[in-house]
Tab-separated table of C-alpha atoms and ligand atoms in Angstrom:
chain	number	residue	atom	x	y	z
A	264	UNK	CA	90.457	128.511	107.669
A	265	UNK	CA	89.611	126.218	104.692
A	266	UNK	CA	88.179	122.791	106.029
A	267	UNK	CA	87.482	120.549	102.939
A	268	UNK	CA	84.790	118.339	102.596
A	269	UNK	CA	86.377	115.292	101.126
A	270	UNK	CA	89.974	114.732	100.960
A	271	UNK	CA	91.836	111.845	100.347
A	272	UNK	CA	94.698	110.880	102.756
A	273	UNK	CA	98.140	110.057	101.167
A	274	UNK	CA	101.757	109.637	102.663
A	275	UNK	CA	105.127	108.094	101.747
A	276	UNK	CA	104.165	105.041	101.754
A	277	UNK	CA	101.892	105.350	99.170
A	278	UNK	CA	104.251	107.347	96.953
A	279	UNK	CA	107.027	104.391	97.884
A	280	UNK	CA	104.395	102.055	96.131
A	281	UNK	CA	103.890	104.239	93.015
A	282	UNK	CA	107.964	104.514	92.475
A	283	UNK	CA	108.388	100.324	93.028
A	284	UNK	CA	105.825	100.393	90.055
A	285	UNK	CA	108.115	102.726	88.305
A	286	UNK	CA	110.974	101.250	88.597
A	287	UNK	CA	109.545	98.092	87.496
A	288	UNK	CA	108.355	99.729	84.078
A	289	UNK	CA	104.942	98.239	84.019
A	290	UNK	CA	102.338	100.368	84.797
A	291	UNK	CA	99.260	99.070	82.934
A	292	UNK	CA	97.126	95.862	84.191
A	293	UNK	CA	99.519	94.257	86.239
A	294	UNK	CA	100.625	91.695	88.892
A	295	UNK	CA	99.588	94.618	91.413
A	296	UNK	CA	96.446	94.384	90.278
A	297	UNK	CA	96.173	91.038	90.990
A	298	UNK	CA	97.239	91.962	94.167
A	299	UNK	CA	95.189	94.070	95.166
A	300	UNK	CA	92.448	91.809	94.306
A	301	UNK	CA	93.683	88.557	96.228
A	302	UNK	CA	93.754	91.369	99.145
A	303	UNK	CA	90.525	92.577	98.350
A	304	UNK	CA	88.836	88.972	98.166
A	305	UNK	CA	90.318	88.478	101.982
A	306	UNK	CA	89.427	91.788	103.686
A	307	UNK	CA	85.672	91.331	102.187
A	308	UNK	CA	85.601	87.676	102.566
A	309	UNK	CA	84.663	86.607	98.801
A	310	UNK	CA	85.409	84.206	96.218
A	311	UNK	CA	85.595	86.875	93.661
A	312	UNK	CA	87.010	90.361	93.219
A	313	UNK	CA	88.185	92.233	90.006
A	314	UNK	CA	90.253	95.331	89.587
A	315	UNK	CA	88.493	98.019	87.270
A	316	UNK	CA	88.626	101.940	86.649
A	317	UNK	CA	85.847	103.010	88.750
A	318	UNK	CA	82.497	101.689	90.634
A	319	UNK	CA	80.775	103.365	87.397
A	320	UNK	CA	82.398	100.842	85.165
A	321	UNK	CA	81.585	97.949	87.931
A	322	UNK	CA	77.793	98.964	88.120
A	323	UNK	CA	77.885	98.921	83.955
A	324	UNK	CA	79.355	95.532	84.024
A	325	UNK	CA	77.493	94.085	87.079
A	326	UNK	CA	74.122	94.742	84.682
A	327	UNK	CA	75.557	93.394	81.721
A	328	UNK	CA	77.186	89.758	82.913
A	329	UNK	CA	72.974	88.989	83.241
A	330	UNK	CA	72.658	89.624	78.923
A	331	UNK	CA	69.028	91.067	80.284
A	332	UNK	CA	66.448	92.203	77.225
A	333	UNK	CA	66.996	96.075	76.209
A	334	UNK	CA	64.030	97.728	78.133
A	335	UNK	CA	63.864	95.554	80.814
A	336	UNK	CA	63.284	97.851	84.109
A	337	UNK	CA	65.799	97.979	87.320
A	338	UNK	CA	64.710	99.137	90.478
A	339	UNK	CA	67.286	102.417	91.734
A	340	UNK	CA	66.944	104.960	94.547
A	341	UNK	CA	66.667	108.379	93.701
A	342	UNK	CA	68.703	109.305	96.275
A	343	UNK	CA	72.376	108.240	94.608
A	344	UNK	CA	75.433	109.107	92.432
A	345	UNK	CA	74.265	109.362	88.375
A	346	UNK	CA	76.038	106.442	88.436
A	347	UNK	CA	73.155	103.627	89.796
A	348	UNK	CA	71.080	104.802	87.362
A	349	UNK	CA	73.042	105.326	84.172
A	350	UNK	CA	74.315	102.137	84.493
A	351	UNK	CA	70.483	100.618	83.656
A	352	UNK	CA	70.979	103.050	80.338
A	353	UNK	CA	74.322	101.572	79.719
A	354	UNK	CA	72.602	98.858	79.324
A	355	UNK	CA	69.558	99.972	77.378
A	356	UNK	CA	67.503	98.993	80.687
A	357	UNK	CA	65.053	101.621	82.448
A	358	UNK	CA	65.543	102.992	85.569
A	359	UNK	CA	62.797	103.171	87.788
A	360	UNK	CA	63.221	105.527	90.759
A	361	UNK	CA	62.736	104.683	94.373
A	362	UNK	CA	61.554	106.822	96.736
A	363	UNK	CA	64.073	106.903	100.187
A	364	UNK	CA	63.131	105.753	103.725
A	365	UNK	CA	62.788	108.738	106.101
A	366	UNK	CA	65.149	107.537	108.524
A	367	UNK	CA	67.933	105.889	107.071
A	368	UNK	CA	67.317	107.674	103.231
A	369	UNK	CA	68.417	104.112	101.752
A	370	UNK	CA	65.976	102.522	99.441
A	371	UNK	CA	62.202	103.156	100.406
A	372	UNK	CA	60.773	99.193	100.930
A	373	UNK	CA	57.496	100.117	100.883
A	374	UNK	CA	57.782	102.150	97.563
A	375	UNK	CA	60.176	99.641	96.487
A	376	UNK	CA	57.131	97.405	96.401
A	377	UNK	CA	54.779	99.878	95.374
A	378	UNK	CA	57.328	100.416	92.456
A	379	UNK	CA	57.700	96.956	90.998
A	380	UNK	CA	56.074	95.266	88.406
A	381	UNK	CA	56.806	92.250	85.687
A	382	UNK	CA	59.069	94.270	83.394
A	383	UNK	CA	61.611	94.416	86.818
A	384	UNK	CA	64.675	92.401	86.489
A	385	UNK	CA	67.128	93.947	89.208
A	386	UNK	CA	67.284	95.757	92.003
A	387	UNK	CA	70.359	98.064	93.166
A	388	UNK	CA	70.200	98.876	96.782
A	389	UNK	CA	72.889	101.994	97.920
A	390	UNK	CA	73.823	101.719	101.197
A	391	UNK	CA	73.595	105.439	101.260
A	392	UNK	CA	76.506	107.390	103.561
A	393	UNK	CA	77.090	103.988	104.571
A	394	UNK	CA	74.293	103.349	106.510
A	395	UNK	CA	73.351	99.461	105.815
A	396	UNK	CA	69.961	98.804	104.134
A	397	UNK	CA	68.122	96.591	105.588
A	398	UNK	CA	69.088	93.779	103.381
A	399	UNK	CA	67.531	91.110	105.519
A	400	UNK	CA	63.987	92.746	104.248
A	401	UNK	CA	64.980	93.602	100.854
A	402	UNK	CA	66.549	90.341	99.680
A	403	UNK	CA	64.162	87.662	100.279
A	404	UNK	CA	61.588	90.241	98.788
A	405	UNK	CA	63.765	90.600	95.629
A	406	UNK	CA	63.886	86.992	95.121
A	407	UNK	CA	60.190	85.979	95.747
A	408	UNK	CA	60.156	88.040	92.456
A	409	UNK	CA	63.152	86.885	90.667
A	410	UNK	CA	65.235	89.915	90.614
A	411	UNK	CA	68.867	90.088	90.355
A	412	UNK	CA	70.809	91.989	93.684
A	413	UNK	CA	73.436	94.438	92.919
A	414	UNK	CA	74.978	96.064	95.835
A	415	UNK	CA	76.169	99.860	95.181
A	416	UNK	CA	78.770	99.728	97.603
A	417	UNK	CA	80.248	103.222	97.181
A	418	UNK	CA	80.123	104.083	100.472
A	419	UNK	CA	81.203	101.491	102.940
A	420	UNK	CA	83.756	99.341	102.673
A	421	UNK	CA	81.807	96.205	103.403
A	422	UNK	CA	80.693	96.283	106.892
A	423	UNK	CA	79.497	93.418	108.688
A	424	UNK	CA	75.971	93.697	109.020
A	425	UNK	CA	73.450	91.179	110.873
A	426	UNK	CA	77.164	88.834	110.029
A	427	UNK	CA	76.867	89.343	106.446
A	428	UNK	CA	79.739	92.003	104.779
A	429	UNK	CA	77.746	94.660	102.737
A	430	UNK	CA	78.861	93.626	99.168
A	431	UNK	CA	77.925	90.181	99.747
A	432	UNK	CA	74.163	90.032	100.504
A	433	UNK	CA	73.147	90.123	96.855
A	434	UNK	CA	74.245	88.608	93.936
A	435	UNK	CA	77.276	91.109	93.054
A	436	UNK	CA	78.816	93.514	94.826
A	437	UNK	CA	80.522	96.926	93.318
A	438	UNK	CA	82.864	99.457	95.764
A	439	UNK	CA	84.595	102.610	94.439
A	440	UNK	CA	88.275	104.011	95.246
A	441	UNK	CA	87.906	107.319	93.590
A	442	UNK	CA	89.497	109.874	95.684
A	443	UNK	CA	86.649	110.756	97.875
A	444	UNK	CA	85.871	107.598	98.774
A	445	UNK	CA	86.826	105.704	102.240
A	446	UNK	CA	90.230	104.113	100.408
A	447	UNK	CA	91.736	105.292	97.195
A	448	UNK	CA	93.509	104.423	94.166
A	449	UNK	CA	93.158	107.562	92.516
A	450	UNK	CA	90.214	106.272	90.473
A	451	UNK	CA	89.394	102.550	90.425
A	452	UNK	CA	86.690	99.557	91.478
A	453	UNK	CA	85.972	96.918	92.157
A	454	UNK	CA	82.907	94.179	91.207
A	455	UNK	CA	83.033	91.329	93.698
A	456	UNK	CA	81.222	87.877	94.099
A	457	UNK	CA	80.689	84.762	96.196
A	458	UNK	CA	79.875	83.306	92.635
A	459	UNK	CA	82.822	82.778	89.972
A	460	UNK	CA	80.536	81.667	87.312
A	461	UNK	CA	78.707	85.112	87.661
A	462	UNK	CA	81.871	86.930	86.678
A	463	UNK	CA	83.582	84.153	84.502
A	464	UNK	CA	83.445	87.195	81.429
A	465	UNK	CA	84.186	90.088	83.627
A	466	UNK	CA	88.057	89.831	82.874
A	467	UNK	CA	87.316	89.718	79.142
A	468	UNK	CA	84.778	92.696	79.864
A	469	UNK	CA	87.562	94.998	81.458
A	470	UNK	CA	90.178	94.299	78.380
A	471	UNK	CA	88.559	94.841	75.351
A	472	UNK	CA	87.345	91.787	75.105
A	473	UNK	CA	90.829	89.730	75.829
A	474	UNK	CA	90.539	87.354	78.760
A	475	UNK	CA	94.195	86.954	79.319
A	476	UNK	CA	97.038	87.848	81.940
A	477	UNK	CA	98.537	90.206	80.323
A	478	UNK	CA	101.789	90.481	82.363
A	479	UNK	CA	101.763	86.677	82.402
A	480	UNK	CA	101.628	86.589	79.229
A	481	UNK	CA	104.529	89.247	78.570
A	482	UNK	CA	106.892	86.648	80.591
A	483	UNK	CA	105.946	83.812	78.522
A	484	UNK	CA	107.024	85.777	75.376
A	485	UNK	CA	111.155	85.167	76.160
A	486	UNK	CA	110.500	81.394	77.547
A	487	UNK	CA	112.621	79.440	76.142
A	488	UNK	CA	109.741	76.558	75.654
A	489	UNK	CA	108.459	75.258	71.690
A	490	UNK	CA	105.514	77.091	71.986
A	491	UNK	CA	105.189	79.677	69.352
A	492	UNK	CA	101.798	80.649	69.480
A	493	UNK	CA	102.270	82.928	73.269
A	494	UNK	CA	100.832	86.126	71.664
A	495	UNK	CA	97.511	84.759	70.646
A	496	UNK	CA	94.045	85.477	72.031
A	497	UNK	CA	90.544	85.174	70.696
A	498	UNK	CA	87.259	87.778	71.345
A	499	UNK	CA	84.161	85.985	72.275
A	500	UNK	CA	82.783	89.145	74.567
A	501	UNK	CA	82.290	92.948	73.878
A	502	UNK	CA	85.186	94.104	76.315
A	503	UNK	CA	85.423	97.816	77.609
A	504	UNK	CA	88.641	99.136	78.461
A	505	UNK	CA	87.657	99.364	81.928
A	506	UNK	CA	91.219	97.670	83.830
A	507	UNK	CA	92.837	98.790	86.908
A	508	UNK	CA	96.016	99.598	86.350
A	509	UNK	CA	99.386	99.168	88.317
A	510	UNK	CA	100.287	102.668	89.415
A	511	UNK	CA	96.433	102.924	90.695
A	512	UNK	CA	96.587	99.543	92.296
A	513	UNK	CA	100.194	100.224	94.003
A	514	UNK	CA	97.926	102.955	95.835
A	515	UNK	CA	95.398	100.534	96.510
A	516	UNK	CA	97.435	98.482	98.166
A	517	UNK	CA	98.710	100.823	100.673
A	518	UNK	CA	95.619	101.915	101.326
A	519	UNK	CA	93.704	98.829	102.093
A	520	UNK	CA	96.591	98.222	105.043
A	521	UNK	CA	95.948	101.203	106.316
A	522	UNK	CA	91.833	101.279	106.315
A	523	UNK	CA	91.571	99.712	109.384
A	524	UNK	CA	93.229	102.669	111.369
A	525	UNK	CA	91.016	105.407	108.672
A	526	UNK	CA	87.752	103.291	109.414
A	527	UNK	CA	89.029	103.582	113.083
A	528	UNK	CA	89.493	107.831	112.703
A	529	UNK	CA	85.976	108.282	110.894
A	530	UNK	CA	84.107	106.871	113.286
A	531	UNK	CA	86.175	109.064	116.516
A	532	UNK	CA	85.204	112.273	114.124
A	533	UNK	CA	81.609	110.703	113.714
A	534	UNK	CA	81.234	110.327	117.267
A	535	UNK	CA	82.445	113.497	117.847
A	536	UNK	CA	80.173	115.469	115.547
A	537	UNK	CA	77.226	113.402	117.273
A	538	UNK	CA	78.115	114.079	120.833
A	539	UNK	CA	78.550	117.968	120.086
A	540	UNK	CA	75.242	118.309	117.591
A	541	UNK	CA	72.874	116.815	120.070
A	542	UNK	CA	73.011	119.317	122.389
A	543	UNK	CA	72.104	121.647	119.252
A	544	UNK	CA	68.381	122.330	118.720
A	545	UNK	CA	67.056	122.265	115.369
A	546	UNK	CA	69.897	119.896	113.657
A	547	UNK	CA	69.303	116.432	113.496
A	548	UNK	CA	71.612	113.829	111.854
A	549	UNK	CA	71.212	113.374	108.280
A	550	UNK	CA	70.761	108.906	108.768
A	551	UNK	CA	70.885	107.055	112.310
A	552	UNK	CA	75.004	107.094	112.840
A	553	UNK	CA	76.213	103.749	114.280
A	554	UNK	CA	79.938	104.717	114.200
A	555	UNK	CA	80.699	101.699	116.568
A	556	UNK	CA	79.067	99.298	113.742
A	557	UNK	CA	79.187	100.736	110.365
A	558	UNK	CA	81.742	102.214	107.747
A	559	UNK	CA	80.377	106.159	106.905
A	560	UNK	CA	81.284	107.312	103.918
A	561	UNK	CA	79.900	110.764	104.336
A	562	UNK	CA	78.490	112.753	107.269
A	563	UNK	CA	75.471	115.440	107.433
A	564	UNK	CA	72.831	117.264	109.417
A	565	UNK	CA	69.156	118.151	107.960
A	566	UNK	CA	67.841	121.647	109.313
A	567	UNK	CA	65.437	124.114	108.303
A	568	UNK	CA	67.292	126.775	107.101
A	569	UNK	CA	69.550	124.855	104.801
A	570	UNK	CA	70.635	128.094	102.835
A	571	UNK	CA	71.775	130.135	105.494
A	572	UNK	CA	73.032	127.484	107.470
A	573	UNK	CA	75.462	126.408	104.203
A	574	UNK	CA	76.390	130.025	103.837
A	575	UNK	CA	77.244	130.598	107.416
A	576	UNK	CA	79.700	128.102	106.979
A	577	UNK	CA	80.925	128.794	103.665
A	578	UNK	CA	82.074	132.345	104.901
A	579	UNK	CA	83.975	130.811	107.334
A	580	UNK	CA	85.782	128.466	105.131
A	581	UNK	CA	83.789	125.282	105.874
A	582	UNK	CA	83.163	123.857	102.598
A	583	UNK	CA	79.611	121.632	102.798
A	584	UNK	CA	77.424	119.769	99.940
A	585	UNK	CA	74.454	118.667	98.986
A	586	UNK	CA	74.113	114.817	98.579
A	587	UNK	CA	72.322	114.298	95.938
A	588	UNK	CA	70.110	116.042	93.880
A	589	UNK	CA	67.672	113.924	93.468
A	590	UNK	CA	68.044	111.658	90.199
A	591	UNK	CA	63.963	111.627	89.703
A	592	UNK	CA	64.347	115.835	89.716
A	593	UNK	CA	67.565	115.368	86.645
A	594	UNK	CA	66.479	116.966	83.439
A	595	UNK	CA	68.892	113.332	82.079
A	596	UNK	CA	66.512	111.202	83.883
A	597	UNK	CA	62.883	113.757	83.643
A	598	UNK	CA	61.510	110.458	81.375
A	599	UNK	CA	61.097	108.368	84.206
A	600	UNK	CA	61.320	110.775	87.192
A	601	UNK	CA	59.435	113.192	89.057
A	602	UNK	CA	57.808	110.117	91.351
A	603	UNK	CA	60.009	110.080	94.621
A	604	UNK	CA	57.981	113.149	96.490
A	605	UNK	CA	59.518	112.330	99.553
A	606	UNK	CA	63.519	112.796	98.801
A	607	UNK	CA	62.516	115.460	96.041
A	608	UNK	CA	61.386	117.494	99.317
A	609	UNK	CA	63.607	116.137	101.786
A	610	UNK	CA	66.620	116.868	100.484
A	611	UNK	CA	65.787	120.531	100.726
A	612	UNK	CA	66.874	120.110	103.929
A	613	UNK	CA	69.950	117.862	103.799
A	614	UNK	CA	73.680	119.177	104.179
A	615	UNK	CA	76.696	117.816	103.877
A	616	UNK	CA	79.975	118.379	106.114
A	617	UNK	CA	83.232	117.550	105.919
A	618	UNK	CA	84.579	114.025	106.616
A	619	UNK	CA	88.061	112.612	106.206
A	620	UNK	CA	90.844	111.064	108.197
A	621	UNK	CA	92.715	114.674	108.460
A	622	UNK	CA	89.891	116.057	110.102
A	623	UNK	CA	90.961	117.531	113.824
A	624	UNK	CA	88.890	117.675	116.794
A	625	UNK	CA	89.514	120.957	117.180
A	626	UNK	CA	88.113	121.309	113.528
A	627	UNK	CA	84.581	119.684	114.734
A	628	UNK	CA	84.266	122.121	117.461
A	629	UNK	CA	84.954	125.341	115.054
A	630	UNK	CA	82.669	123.405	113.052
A	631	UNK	CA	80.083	122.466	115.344
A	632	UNK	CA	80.580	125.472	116.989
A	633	UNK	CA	79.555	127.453	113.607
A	634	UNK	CA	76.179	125.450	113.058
A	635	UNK	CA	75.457	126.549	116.451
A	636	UNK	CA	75.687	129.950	115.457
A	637	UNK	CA	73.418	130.054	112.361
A	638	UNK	CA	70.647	127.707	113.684
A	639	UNK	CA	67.213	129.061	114.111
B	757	PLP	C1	81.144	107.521	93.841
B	757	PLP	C2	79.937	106.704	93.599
B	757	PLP	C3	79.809	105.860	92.482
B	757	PLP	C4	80.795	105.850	91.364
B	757	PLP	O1	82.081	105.588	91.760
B	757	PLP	P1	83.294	105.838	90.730
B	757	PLP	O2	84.366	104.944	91.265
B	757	PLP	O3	83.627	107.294	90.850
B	757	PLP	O4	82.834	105.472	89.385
B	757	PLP	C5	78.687	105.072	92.372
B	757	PLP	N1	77.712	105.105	93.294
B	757	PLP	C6	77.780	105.911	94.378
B	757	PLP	C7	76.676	105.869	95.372
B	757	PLP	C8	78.888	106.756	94.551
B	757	PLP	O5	78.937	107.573	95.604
């Protein structure tokens, strides 16, 4: 038995997409990209999406479009990937860490507010396995005080919540198709908007600097029209080399037909895992699963005896994790950590299990069935 914990899920359709690319010879930024954004911008519902390497290089580039003062603060849960938080370094910004909410782990309100002062210039809410935050709170709090809204979307897929996607309540939006992540392109992101004029550099940003269509571009270079100047461009932004690119995007593309159906099989294997761990004593669910409402990204239990509970299932070829360390408790970020008491402790006694679309139901119950066996 080996049950993995992550795992993307791939078929011929996908590897169909990757060979059209392939026999088109253009694999770089490319019309699929473009694609796959126009898609993007209708499945989320937003007047802005564009293709990048990674949610990492999203969150950089979500901080920078502001051109905020170096040391300027910006609000981040402990509780998150390294990327939330080096993305304020990135930027020569501080972090400042945010202690999580019991129940949901997302973003701590209360210390969010405790937290704040006048050096704060954003905030970057995670909503954390998925689990919304409650945005409804958060933003009209964040702008009483002027502070910029970046969603870490990582972990949903935009799900509607109180009729608003996740991804859309703030003022930019960034989701992440790396390969353990609800779709996939391999590696890739994508920063989103409902305002153009927010990301009017962001293409630039992605191409070294060159805010041009590349593969429209290439076309124009055998048109038979008087213009001989087709191959010029001008830099007027630092640009990263942070593109999408047309093999990862062919993926993408695939993928985002089929999430409906995934979304559809996490939430069965969600349910499933809730129905058989409440009749479990001692195991409660790591957030408050709403399979019927929300996107989950991950899935985990907290107990007491966290150790023997993960080696239990290790030696029976359940693979489990630990999400996250805490980023206040990271020797990287021991400058400005070491304030989130709560999580620091907490996640002492948070596992977690493995969630895919491969998953069986027959896997759950050997699963299940083990964390019966080592509870207390
Ligand atoms: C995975 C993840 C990221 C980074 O995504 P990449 O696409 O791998 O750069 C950022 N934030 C959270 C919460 C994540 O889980």
């Amino acid at each position: 038995m080996n049950i993995r914990l992550f795992k993307p899920s791939l078929g011929e359709e996908e590897l169909h997409a990757v060979k059209e690319a392939f026999d088109r010879e253009w694999i770089g930024l490319g019309p699929n990209v473009n694609k796959l954004e126009e898609e993007w911008e209708k499945h989320l519902g937003c007047a802005e999406a564009i293709g990048l390497n990674s949610a990492t290089a999203a969150l950089h580039l979500s901080l920078a479009v502001f051109g905020f003062p170096a040391g300027k603060k910006v609000l981040v849960p402990s509780m998150t990937f390294s990327a939330t938080a080096s993305a304020a370094l990135y930027n020569q910004l501080v972090p400042v860490f945010v202690d999580s909410d019991p129940d949901t782990l997302g973003i701590s309100l209360e210390d969010l507010d405790r937290k704040y002062d006048k050096d704060c210039v954003a905030v970057i809410p995670v909503h954390y396995a998925g689990h919304p935050v409650a945005m409804e709170k958060l933003v009209p709090w964040a702008r009483e005080r002027n502070l910029k809204i970046i969603e870490d979307c990582a972990h949903t897929t935009g799900s509607s919540y109180k009729g608003t996607p996740l991804g859309l309540w703030g003022d930019i939006g960034c989701f992440s198709f790396e390969e353990k992540k609800l779709m996939t392109t391999g590696d890739g992101g994508m920063i989103c908007s409902n305002d153009p004029e927010l990301l009017k550099d962001v293409r630039a940003m992605r191409w070294v600097g060159i805010d041009k269509d590349n593969w429209k571009t290439a076309q124009k270079y055998t048109d038979a029209n008087r213009d001989a100047m087709h191959w010029y461009y001008e830099l007027n932004v630092l640009g990263y080399k942070y593109n999408m690119n047309d093999l990862a995007a062919s993926i993408g593309l695939v993928q985002l037909k089929k999430l409906p159906k995934m979304n559809q099989k996490r939430a069965e294997i969600i349910s499933q895992y809730m129905e058989s761990i409440s009749n479990i004593p001692n195991v409660e669910l790591l957030v408050p699963y709403e399979p019927d409402h929300y996107v989950y990204q991950m899935f985990g239990i907290r107990v007491e005896n966290k150790t023997e509970m993960i080696l239990h299932l290790k030696s029976n070829g359940i693979a489990t994790g630990s999400h996250y360390t805490p980023l206040s408790v990271q020797p990287l970020f021991s400058e400005w950590g070491h304030n989130c008491p709560y999580i620091e402790k907490e996640i002492d006694r948070c596992i977690t299990l493995p969630l895919h679309v491969d998953i069986s139901s027959s896997d759950i119950e050997y699963i299940t069935d083990h964390i019966q066996q080592a509870t207390t």
